[in-house]
């Protein structure tokens, strides 16, 4: 069975973007077609400063988010990265395969570093090579991610290809990013040209998985839209980033296509659509956030589940790491 790997950073709380672009789809892939491995990538989080108490809390909260949304620790392997040291080891080996020029082309690094490329951590720069290690340590072939991670998954293929070529082997498989559905890039509620992210400056621009019903309703009500009603056809969303984003979110939450949403709300005003969207969001998110809160009341149980997941992850990772060392000529 083909293997799926994906991860979420515990840096701040989970957003609706993480839920629709990642977690909800991870749940959909769980089952008979794939072996699924989902990670809380804590070692990626520390590429930018994390207060230790916040990191601990966020690590458990991301695990709680996975579980609350329907990741079943019997069906999937669920763990945190720091418990499987093979990630760091393979990450180092890949630092020696990847080229500096490849890292220089990573748009996410450029966005995050901004004007201050000299002052960021070396880890932030090397981040994509650790991400390649996360995936290839399990020989995963399918990587469900949001649009913003596409370039990193493509880099993973480049690293696998260079390793295979340099060592005349076919040890590492080709990886496919799985990017499909209406919510691959959930946008900021105040500016439809920017991505919704954990770190945006105003809380009004994002929906957090821990927001209560009133907050969710208020944020959708105040979300930026435009003066036109919803269009009669999909083409009518062209050049209307805010309108498109709200339709995308509705479609993803309701498991409809954009075309179906447009068909249902053709010509509707925002005064009708926004409350419907807020109700839908509350209906879908409230059970998840309620369950997250319940799980967070017992952090020891979350830790126990992650530790068990890490044992299973290690069973797959260790032979692949050992073989990589062997191919490269290490004496161990
Ligand atoms: P991270 O933690 O930033 O985001 C986790 C997942 O959520 C998706 N996502 C979004 N999708 C749609 N709209 C949005 N506004 C939005 N914001 C976030 C991301 O695309 C991602 O799928 N580098 C990764 C973590 C990672 C990883 C991996 C992923 C580390 N190793 C190996 C896959 C495989 C990251 O920073 O994701």
Coordinates of N, CA and C in Angstrom, one line a residue, residues 68-298:
X68 N -9.0 15.2 17.4 CA -10.4 15.7 17.5 C -11.1 15.7 16.1
X69 N -10.2 15.9 15.0 CA -10.8 16.0 13.7 C -11.1 14.6 13.1
X70 N -10.5 13.5 13.8 CA -10.8 12.2 13.3 C -9.6 11.3 13.0
X71 N -8.4 11.8 13.2 CA -7.3 10.9 13.0 C -7.3 9.8 14.1
X72 N -7.4 8.6 13.7 CA -7.5 7.5 14.6 C -6.1 6.9 14.8
X73 N -5.6 6.9 16.1 CA -4.2 6.4 16.3 C -4.1 4.9 16.1
X74 N -5.2 4.2 15.9 CA -5.1 2.8 15.5 C -4.9 2.7 14.0
X75 N -5.5 3.6 13.2 CA -5.5 3.5 11.8 C -4.3 4.2 11.2
X76 N -3.8 5.3 11.9 CA -2.7 6.1 11.4 C -1.6 6.1 12.5
X77 N -0.4 6.4 12.0 CA 0.7 6.6 13.0 C 0.7 8.1 13.3
X78 N 0.5 8.5 14.6 CA 0.5 9.9 15.0 C 1.5 10.1 16.0
X79 N 2.5 11.0 15.8 CA 3.6 11.2 16.7 C 4.2 12.5 16.5
X80 N 5.1 12.9 17.4 CA 5.9 14.2 17.3 C 7.3 13.8 16.9
X81 N 7.8 14.7 16.0 CA 9.1 14.5 15.3 C 10.3 14.4 16.3
X82 N 10.3 15.1 17.4 CA 11.5 15.1 18.3 C 11.7 13.7 18.9
X83 N 10.6 12.9 18.9 CA 10.7 11.6 19.5 C 11.4 10.6 18.5
X84 N 11.6 10.9 17.3 CA 12.2 10.0 16.3 C 13.4 10.7 15.8
X85 N 14.6 10.4 16.4 CA 15.8 11.2 16.1 C 16.3 10.9 14.7
X86 N 15.8 9.9 14.0 CA 16.2 9.6 12.6 C 15.8 10.8 11.7
X87 N 14.8 11.6 12.1 CA 14.5 12.8 11.2 C 15.7 13.7 11.2
X88 N 16.3 14.0 12.3 CA 17.5 14.9 12.4 C 18.7 14.3 11.7
X89 N 18.8 13.0 11.8 CA 20.0 12.3 11.2 C 19.9 12.3 9.7
X90 N 18.7 11.9 9.2 CA 18.6 11.9 7.7 C 18.6 13.4 7.2
X91 N 18.1 14.3 8.0 CA 18.1 15.7 7.7 C 19.5 16.2 7.4
X92 N 20.4 15.8 8.3 CA 21.8 16.2 8.1 C 22.4 15.6 6.8
X93 N 22.1 14.3 6.6 CA 22.6 13.7 5.4 C 22.1 14.4 4.1
X94 N 20.8 14.8 4.2 CA 20.3 15.6 3.1 C 20.8 17.0 3.0
X95 N 21.3 17.6 4.1 CA 21.9 18.9 4.0 C 23.2 18.7 3.1
X96 N 23.7 17.5 3.1 CA 25.0 17.3 2.3 C 24.6 16.9 0.8
X97 N 23.4 16.7 0.6 CA 22.9 16.3 -0.8 C 22.4 17.6 -1.5
X98 N 21.5 18.3 -0.7 CA 20.9 19.5 -1.3 C 21.9 20.6 -1.6
X99 N 21.6 21.4 -2.5 CA 22.5 22.5 -2.9 C 22.0 23.9 -2.4
X100 N 23.0 24.7 -2.0 CA 22.6 26.0 -1.5 C 21.7 26.8 -2.5
X101 N 22.0 26.6 -3.8 CA 21.2 27.3 -4.8 C 19.7 26.9 -4.8
X102 N 19.5 25.6 -4.4 CA 18.1 25.1 -4.3 C 17.4 25.9 -3.2
X103 N 18.1 26.0 -2.1 CA 17.5 26.7 -0.9 C 17.2 28.1 -1.3
X104 N 18.1 28.8 -2.0 CA 17.9 30.2 -2.4 C 16.7 30.4 -3.2
X105 N 16.2 29.4 -3.8 CA 15.0 29.5 -4.7 C 13.7 29.3 -3.9
X106 N 13.7 29.0 -2.6 CA 12.5 28.7 -1.8 C 11.8 30.0 -1.5
X107 N 10.6 30.1 -2.1 CA 9.8 31.3 -1.9 C 9.4 31.5 -0.4
X108 N 9.1 30.4 0.3 CA 8.7 30.6 1.7 C 9.8 31.1 2.5
X109 N 11.0 30.7 2.3 CA 12.2 31.3 3.0 C 12.3 32.8 2.7
X110 N 12.2 33.1 1.5 CA 12.3 34.6 1.1 C 11.2 35.4 1.8
X111 N 10.0 34.8 1.8 CA 8.9 35.5 2.5 C 9.1 35.7 4.0
X112 N 9.6 34.6 4.6 CA 9.8 34.6 6.1 C 11.0 35.4 6.5
X113 N 12.0 35.3 5.7 CA 13.3 36.1 6.1 C 13.1 37.5 5.7
X114 N 12.4 37.9 4.7 CA 12.2 39.2 4.3 C 13.5 40.0 4.1
X115 N 13.6 41.2 4.7 CA 14.8 42.0 4.5 C 15.9 41.5 5.4
X116 N 15.6 40.5 6.3 CA 16.6 40.2 7.3 C 17.2 38.8 7.1
X117 N 17.5 38.5 5.8 CA 18.0 37.1 5.5 C 19.3 36.8 6.3
X118 N 20.1 37.8 6.7 CA 21.3 37.5 7.5 C 21.0 37.2 8.9
X119 N 19.9 37.6 9.4 CA 19.6 37.5 10.9 C 18.7 36.3 11.3
X120 N 18.3 35.5 10.3 CA 17.4 34.4 10.6 C 18.3 33.2 11.0
X121 N 17.7 32.1 11.6 CA 18.4 31.0 12.0 C 18.9 30.2 10.7
X122 N 20.0 29.5 10.9 CA 20.4 28.6 9.8 C 19.4 27.5 9.6
X123 N 18.7 27.1 10.7 CA 17.7 26.1 10.5 C 16.5 26.5 9.6
X124 N 16.2 27.8 9.6 CA 15.1 28.2 8.7 C 15.5 28.1 7.3
X125 N 16.8 28.3 7.0 CA 17.3 28.1 5.7 C 17.3 26.7 5.2
X126 N 17.7 25.8 6.1 CA 17.9 24.4 5.8 C 16.6 23.6 5.9
X127 N 15.5 24.3 6.5 CA 14.2 23.7 6.7 C 13.7 22.7 5.6
X128 N 13.8 23.1 4.3 CA 13.2 22.2 3.3 C 14.0 20.8 3.2
X129 N 15.2 20.8 3.7 CA 16.0 19.5 3.6 C 15.6 18.6 4.7
X130 N 15.2 19.2 5.9 CA 14.6 18.4 7.0 C 13.2 17.9 6.6
X131 N 12.5 18.7 5.9 CA 11.2 18.3 5.4 C 11.3 17.1 4.4
X132 N 12.3 17.2 3.6 CA 12.5 16.0 2.6 C 12.9 14.8 3.4
X133 N 13.6 14.9 4.5 CA 14.0 13.8 5.4 C 12.7 13.2 6.0
X134 N 11.8 14.1 6.5 CA 10.6 13.7 7.1 C 9.8 12.7 6.2
X135 N 9.8 13.1 4.9 CA 9.0 12.3 4.0 C 9.7 11.0 3.5
X136 N 11.0 11.2 3.2 CA 11.7 10.1 2.6 C 12.2 9.0 3.6
X137 N 12.2 9.4 4.9 CA 12.5 8.5 6.0 C 11.5 7.3 6.0
X138 N 10.3 7.6 5.5 CA 9.3 6.5 5.5 C 9.0 6.0 4.0
X139 N 9.8 6.5 3.1 CA 9.6 6.2 1.7 C 8.1 6.5 1.3
X140 N 7.7 7.7 1.9 CA 6.3 8.1 1.5 C 6.2 8.6 0.1
X141 N 5.1 8.2 -0.6 CA 4.9 8.6 -2.0 C 3.9 9.7 -2.1
X142 N 3.0 9.9 -1.2 CA 1.9 10.8 -1.3 C 2.0 11.8 -0.1
X143 N 2.0 13.1 -0.4 CA 2.1 14.1 0.7 C 1.0 15.1 0.5
X144 N -0.1 15.0 1.3 CA -1.1 15.9 1.2 C -0.7 17.2 1.9
X145 N -0.8 18.3 1.2 CA -0.4 19.6 1.8 C -1.2 20.7 1.1
X146 N -1.2 21.9 1.7 CA -1.8 23.1 1.1 C -0.8 23.6 0.0
X147 N -1.3 24.5 -0.8 CA -0.6 25.0 -2.0 C 0.8 25.6 -1.6
X148 N 0.9 26.2 -0.4 CA 2.1 26.8 0.0 C 3.3 25.9 0.2
X149 N 3.0 24.6 0.3 CA 4.1 23.6 0.5 C 4.5 22.9 -0.7
X150 N 3.9 23.2 -1.9 CA 4.2 22.5 -3.1 C 5.7 22.6 -3.5
X151 N 6.3 23.7 -3.4 CA 7.7 23.9 -3.8 C 8.6 23.0 -2.9
X152 N 8.2 22.9 -1.6 CA 9.0 22.0 -0.7 C 8.9 20.5 -1.1
X153 N 7.7 20.1 -1.5 CA 7.6 18.7 -1.9 C 8.3 18.5 -3.2
X154 N 8.3 19.5 -4.1 CA 9.1 19.3 -5.3 C 10.6 19.2 -5.0
X155 N 11.1 20.0 -4.1 CA 12.5 19.9 -3.7 C 12.8 18.5 -3.1
X156 N 11.8 17.9 -2.4 CA 12.0 16.6 -1.9 C 12.3 15.6 -3.1
X157 N 11.7 15.8 -4.2 CA 11.9 15.0 -5.3 C 13.4 15.2 -5.9
X158 N 13.8 16.5 -5.9 CA 15.1 16.8 -6.3 C 16.2 16.2 -5.4
X159 N 15.9 16.2 -4.1 CA 16.9 15.6 -3.2 C 17.0 14.1 -3.5
X160 N 15.8 13.4 -3.6 CA 15.7 12.0 -3.8 C 16.5 11.7 -5.1
X161 N 16.2 12.4 -6.2 CA 16.8 12.2 -7.5 C 18.4 12.3 -7.4
X162 N 18.8 13.4 -6.7 CA 20.3 13.6 -6.7 C 20.9 12.5 -5.9
X163 N 20.3 12.1 -4.7 CA 20.9 11.0 -3.9 C 20.9 9.7 -4.8
X164 N 19.8 9.4 -5.4 CA 19.8 8.2 -6.3 C 20.8 8.2 -7.4
X165 N 21.0 9.4 -8.0 CA 21.9 9.5 -9.1 C 23.4 9.4 -8.6
X166 N 23.7 10.2 -7.5 CA 25.1 10.2 -7.0 C 25.5 8.8 -6.5
X167 N 24.6 8.1 -5.8 CA 25.0 6.8 -5.3 C 24.6 5.6 -6.2
X168 N 24.1 5.9 -7.4 CA 23.7 4.9 -8.3 C 22.8 3.9 -7.7
X169 N 21.7 4.4 -7.2 CA 20.7 3.5 -6.6 C 19.3 4.0 -7.0
X170 N 18.3 3.2 -6.6 CA 16.9 3.7 -6.7 C 16.2 3.7 -5.4
X171 N 17.1 3.9 -4.3 CA 16.6 3.7 -3.0 C 15.4 4.6 -2.6
X172 N 15.5 5.9 -2.9 CA 14.4 6.8 -2.5 C 13.4 6.9 -3.6
X173 N 12.1 6.8 -3.3 CA 11.0 6.8 -4.3 C 10.7 8.3 -4.7
X174 N 9.9 8.4 -5.7 CA 9.4 9.7 -6.1 C 8.2 10.1 -5.3
X175 N 8.1 11.3 -4.9 CA 7.0 11.8 -4.0 C 6.1 12.7 -4.8
X176 N 4.8 12.5 -4.5 CA 3.8 13.4 -5.2 C 3.1 14.3 -4.1
X177 N 3.1 15.6 -4.4 CA 2.3 16.4 -3.5 C 0.8 16.2 -3.9
X178 N 0.0 16.0 -2.9 CA -1.5 15.9 -3.1 C -2.1 17.2 -2.8
X179 N -2.5 17.9 -3.8 CA -3.0 19.3 -3.6 C -4.3 19.4 -4.3
X180 N -5.5 19.0 -3.7 CA -6.7 19.1 -4.4 C -7.9 19.5 -3.5
X181 N -8.9 20.0 -4.2 CA -10.1 20.5 -3.4 C -10.1 22.0 -3.4
X182 N -11.2 22.6 -2.9 CA -11.4 24.0 -3.0 C -10.6 24.9 -2.0
X183 N -9.9 24.2 -1.0 CA -9.3 25.0 0.0 C -7.8 24.9 0.2
X184 N -7.2 24.8 -1.0 CA -5.7 24.6 -0.9 C -5.0 25.8 -0.6
X185 N -5.7 26.9 -0.6 CA -5.1 28.2 -0.2 C -6.1 29.1 0.4
X186 N -6.4 28.9 1.7 CA -7.4 29.7 2.4 C -6.8 31.0 2.6
X187 N -7.5 32.1 2.3 CA -6.9 33.4 2.4 C -7.4 34.2 3.6
X188 N -6.6 35.2 4.0 CA -6.8 36.1 5.1 C -8.2 36.7 4.9
X189 N -9.0 36.8 6.0 CA -10.4 37.3 5.9 C -10.4 38.8 5.7
X190 N -9.3 39.5 5.9 CA -9.3 41.0 5.7 C -8.6 41.4 4.4
X191 N -7.9 40.4 3.8 CA -7.2 40.8 2.6 C -7.1 39.5 1.7
X192 N -7.9 39.4 0.7 CA -8.0 38.1 -0.1 C -6.8 37.8 -0.9
X193 N -5.8 38.7 -0.9 CA -4.6 38.4 -1.6 C -3.5 37.8 -0.7
X194 N -3.8 37.7 0.6 CA -2.8 37.1 1.5 C -3.3 35.8 2.1
X195 N -2.4 34.9 2.4 CA -2.7 33.6 2.9 C -3.2 33.8 4.4
X196 N -4.2 33.0 4.8 CA -4.5 33.0 6.2 C -3.4 32.2 7.0
X197 N -2.8 32.9 8.0 CA -1.7 32.2 8.7 C -1.8 32.4 10.2
X198 N -1.1 31.5 10.9 CA -1.1 31.6 12.4 C -0.5 32.9 12.9
X199 N 0.4 33.4 12.0 CA 1.2 34.5 12.5 C 0.7 35.9 12.1
X200 N -0.3 36.0 11.3 CA -0.8 37.3 10.8 C -1.1 38.2 12.0
X201 N -0.9 39.5 11.8 CA -0.9 40.4 13.0 C -2.3 40.6 13.7
X202 N -3.4 40.6 12.9 CA -4.7 40.8 13.5 C -5.4 39.4 13.6
X203 N -6.1 39.2 14.8 CA -6.8 38.0 15.0 C -8.0 37.9 14.1
X204 N -8.5 39.1 13.7 CA -9.7 39.1 12.8 C -9.5 38.6 11.4
X205 N -8.2 38.4 11.0 CA -7.9 37.9 9.7 C -8.0 36.4 9.6
X206 N -8.1 35.7 10.7 CA -8.1 34.2 10.7 C -9.1 33.7 11.6
X207 N -9.5 32.4 11.3 CA -10.4 31.7 12.2 C -9.4 30.7 12.9
X208 N -9.4 30.7 14.2 CA -8.6 29.7 15.0 C -9.5 28.5 15.3
X209 N -8.9 27.4 15.4 CA -9.6 26.2 15.7 C -10.2 26.3 17.1
X210 N -9.7 27.1 17.9 CA -10.2 27.3 19.3 C -11.2 28.4 19.5
X211 N -11.5 29.1 18.4 CA -12.5 30.2 18.5 C -13.9 29.7 18.9
X212 N -14.6 30.4 19.7 CA -16.0 30.0 20.0 C -16.9 30.4 19.0
X213 N -18.2 30.0 19.1 CA -19.2 30.2 18.0 C -19.4 31.7 17.8
X214 N -19.5 32.5 18.8 CA -19.7 34.0 18.6 C -18.5 34.6 17.9
X215 N -17.3 34.2 18.2 CA -16.2 34.8 17.6 C -16.1 34.4 16.1
X216 N -16.5 33.2 15.8 CA -16.5 32.7 14.4 C -17.5 33.5 13.6
X217 N -18.7 33.7 14.2 CA -19.8 34.4 13.5 C -19.3 35.9 13.3
X218 N -18.7 36.5 14.3 CA -18.3 37.9 14.2 C -17.2 38.0 13.1
X219 N -16.3 37.1 13.0 CA -15.2 37.2 12.1 C -15.7 37.1 10.6
X220 N -16.7 36.2 10.4 CA -17.2 36.0 9.1 C -18.1 37.3 8.7
X221 N -18.8 37.8 9.7 CA -19.6 39.0 9.4 C -18.8 40.2 9.0
X222 N -17.6 40.3 9.7 CA -16.7 41.4 9.4 C -15.7 41.1 8.3
X223 N -15.8 39.9 7.8 CA -14.8 39.6 6.7 C -15.0 40.5 5.5
X224 N -13.9 40.8 4.9 CA -13.9 41.7 3.8 C -14.7 41.0 2.6
X225 N -15.6 41.7 2.0 CA -16.2 41.1 0.7 C -16.1 42.2 -0.3
X226 N -17.1 42.3 -1.2 CA -17.1 43.4 -2.1 C -18.6 43.9 -2.3
X227 N -18.8 44.8 -3.2 CA -20.1 45.4 -3.3 C -21.1 44.5 -4.2
X228 N -20.6 43.6 -4.9 CA -21.4 42.8 -5.8 C -22.1 41.6 -5.1
X229 N -23.2 41.2 -5.5 CA -23.8 39.9 -5.0 C -23.0 38.7 -5.5
X230 N -23.2 37.5 -5.0 CA -22.6 36.4 -5.6 C -22.9 36.2 -7.0
X231 N -21.9 35.8 -7.8 CA -22.2 35.7 -9.3 C -23.1 34.5 -9.6
X232 N -23.5 34.5 -10.9 CA -24.4 33.4 -11.4 C -23.6 32.2 -11.9
X233 N -22.3 32.5 -12.2 CA -21.4 31.4 -12.7 C -20.0 31.6 -12.0
X234 N -19.3 30.4 -12.1 CA -17.9 30.4 -11.5 C -17.0 31.5 -12.1
X235 N -17.2 31.8 -13.4 CA -16.3 32.8 -14.0 C -16.5 34.1 -13.3
X236 N -17.7 34.3 -12.8 CA -18.0 35.6 -12.1 C -17.1 35.9 -10.9
X237 N -16.3 34.9 -10.4 CA -15.5 35.1 -9.3 C -14.1 35.6 -9.7
X238 N -13.8 35.6 -11.0 CA -12.5 36.1 -11.4 C -12.3 37.5 -10.9
X239 N -11.1 37.8 -10.5 CA -10.7 39.1 -10.0 C -11.5 39.6 -8.8
X240 N -12.1 38.6 -8.0 CA -12.8 38.9 -6.8 C -12.2 38.0 -5.7
X241 N -11.0 38.3 -5.2 CA -10.3 37.4 -4.3 C -11.1 37.1 -3.0
X242 N -11.7 38.2 -2.5 CA -12.4 37.9 -1.2 C -13.6 37.1 -1.4
X243 N -14.4 37.4 -2.5 CA -15.6 36.6 -2.8 C -15.2 35.1 -3.0
X244 N -14.2 35.0 -3.8 CA -13.7 33.6 -4.1 C -13.3 32.8 -2.9
X245 N -12.6 33.5 -2.0 CA -12.2 32.9 -0.8 C -13.3 32.4 0.1
X246 N -14.4 33.2 0.2 CA -15.5 32.9 1.1 C -16.3 31.7 0.4
X247 N -16.4 31.7 -0.9 CA -17.0 30.6 -1.6 C -16.2 29.3 -1.4
X248 N -14.8 29.4 -1.6 CA -14.0 28.3 -1.3 C -14.1 27.7 0.0
X249 N -14.2 28.5 1.0 CA -14.3 28.0 2.4 C -15.7 27.3 2.6
X250 N -16.7 27.9 2.0 CA -18.1 27.3 2.1 C -18.0 25.9 1.5
X251 N -17.4 25.9 0.3 CA -17.4 24.6 -0.4 C -16.6 23.5 0.3
X252 N -15.5 23.9 0.9 CA -14.6 22.9 1.6 C -15.3 22.4 2.9
X253 N -16.0 23.4 3.6 CA -16.6 23.0 4.8 C -17.8 22.0 4.6
X254 N -18.5 22.3 3.4 CA -19.7 21.5 3.2 C -19.5 20.3 2.2
X255 N -18.2 20.1 1.9 CA -17.9 19.0 0.9 C -18.7 19.2 -0.4
X256 N -18.8 20.4 -0.8 CA -19.4 20.7 -2.1 C -18.3 21.3 -3.1
X257 N -18.6 21.3 -4.4 CA -17.7 22.0 -5.3 C -18.1 23.5 -5.3
X258 N -17.1 24.3 -5.7 CA -17.5 25.8 -5.9 C -18.7 26.0 -6.8
X259 N -18.7 25.2 -7.8 CA -19.9 25.3 -8.8 C -21.2 25.0 -8.1
X260 N -21.2 24.0 -7.2 CA -22.4 23.7 -6.5 C -22.8 24.9 -5.5
X261 N -21.8 25.5 -4.9 CA -22.1 26.6 -4.0 C -22.7 27.8 -4.8
X262 N -22.0 28.1 -5.9 CA -22.5 29.2 -6.8 C -23.9 28.9 -7.2
X263 N -24.2 27.6 -7.6 CA -25.5 27.3 -8.1 C -26.6 27.5 -7.0
X264 N -26.2 27.2 -5.7 CA -27.1 27.4 -4.6 C -27.3 28.9 -4.3
X265 N -26.3 29.7 -4.4 CA -26.3 31.0 -3.9 C -26.3 32.1 -5.0
X266 N -26.5 31.7 -6.3 CA -26.4 32.6 -7.4 C -27.2 33.9 -7.1
X267 N -26.5 35.0 -7.2 CA -27.2 36.3 -7.1 C -27.5 36.7 -5.6
X268 N -27.1 35.8 -4.7 CA -27.4 36.1 -3.2 C -26.5 37.3 -2.8
X269 N -27.0 38.1 -1.9 CA -26.2 39.2 -1.3 C -25.4 38.7 -0.2
X270 N -24.4 39.5 0.3 CA -23.5 39.0 1.4 C -24.3 38.9 2.7
X271 N -25.4 39.7 2.8 CA -26.2 39.7 4.0 C -26.9 38.3 4.1
X272 N -27.0 37.6 3.1 CA -27.5 36.2 3.2 C -26.4 35.2 3.3
X273 N -25.4 35.4 2.4 CA -24.3 34.4 2.3 C -23.5 34.3 3.6
X274 N -23.1 35.5 4.1 CA -22.1 35.4 5.3 C -22.7 34.7 6.5
X275 N -24.0 35.0 6.9 CA -24.5 34.3 8.0 C -24.7 32.8 7.8
X276 N -25.0 32.4 6.5 CA -25.0 31.0 6.2 C -23.7 30.4 6.3
X277 N -22.6 31.1 5.9 CA -21.3 30.6 6.0 C -20.9 30.5 7.5
X278 N -21.2 31.5 8.3 CA -20.9 31.4 9.7 C -21.6 30.3 10.4
X279 N -22.8 30.0 10.1 CA -23.5 28.9 10.7 C -22.9 27.6 10.3
X280 N -22.5 27.5 9.0 CA -21.9 26.2 8.6 C -20.6 26.0 9.3
X281 N -19.8 27.1 9.4 CA -18.5 27.0 10.1 C -18.6 26.5 11.5
X282 N -19.6 27.2 12.2 CA -19.8 26.8 13.6 C -20.3 25.3 13.7
X283 N -21.2 24.9 12.8 CA -21.7 23.6 12.8 C -20.5 22.6 12.7
X284 N -19.6 22.9 11.8 CA -18.5 21.9 11.5 C -17.3 22.0 12.5
X285 N -17.1 23.2 13.0 CA -15.9 23.4 13.8 C -16.1 23.2 15.3
X286 N -17.4 23.5 15.7 CA -17.6 23.4 17.2 C -17.4 22.0 17.7
X287 N -17.8 21.0 17.1 CA -17.5 19.6 17.6 C -16.0 19.4 17.7
X288 N -15.2 19.9 16.7 CA -13.8 19.6 16.7 C -13.1 20.4 17.8
X289 N -13.5 21.7 18.0 CA -12.9 22.5 19.0 C -13.3 22.0 20.4
X290 N -14.5 21.5 20.5 CA -15.0 21.0 21.8 C -14.2 19.8 22.2
X291 N -14.0 18.9 21.2 CA -13.2 17.7 21.5 C -11.7 18.0 21.8
X292 N -11.2 19.0 21.1 CA -9.8 19.4 21.4 C -9.7 19.9 22.8
X293 N -10.6 20.7 23.3 CA -10.6 21.2 24.7 C -10.7 20.0 25.7
X294 N -11.5 19.0 25.3 CA -11.7 17.8 26.2 C -10.3 17.1 26.3
X295 N -9.7 16.9 25.1 CA -8.4 16.1 25.1 C -7.3 16.9 25.8
X296 N -7.3 18.2 25.7 CA -6.3 19.1 26.3 C -6.3 19.0 27.8
X297 N -7.5 18.6 28.3 CA -7.6 18.5 29.8 C -6.7 17.3 30.3
X298 N -6.3 16.4 29.5 CA -5.5 15.3 29.9 C -4.2 15.2 29.0

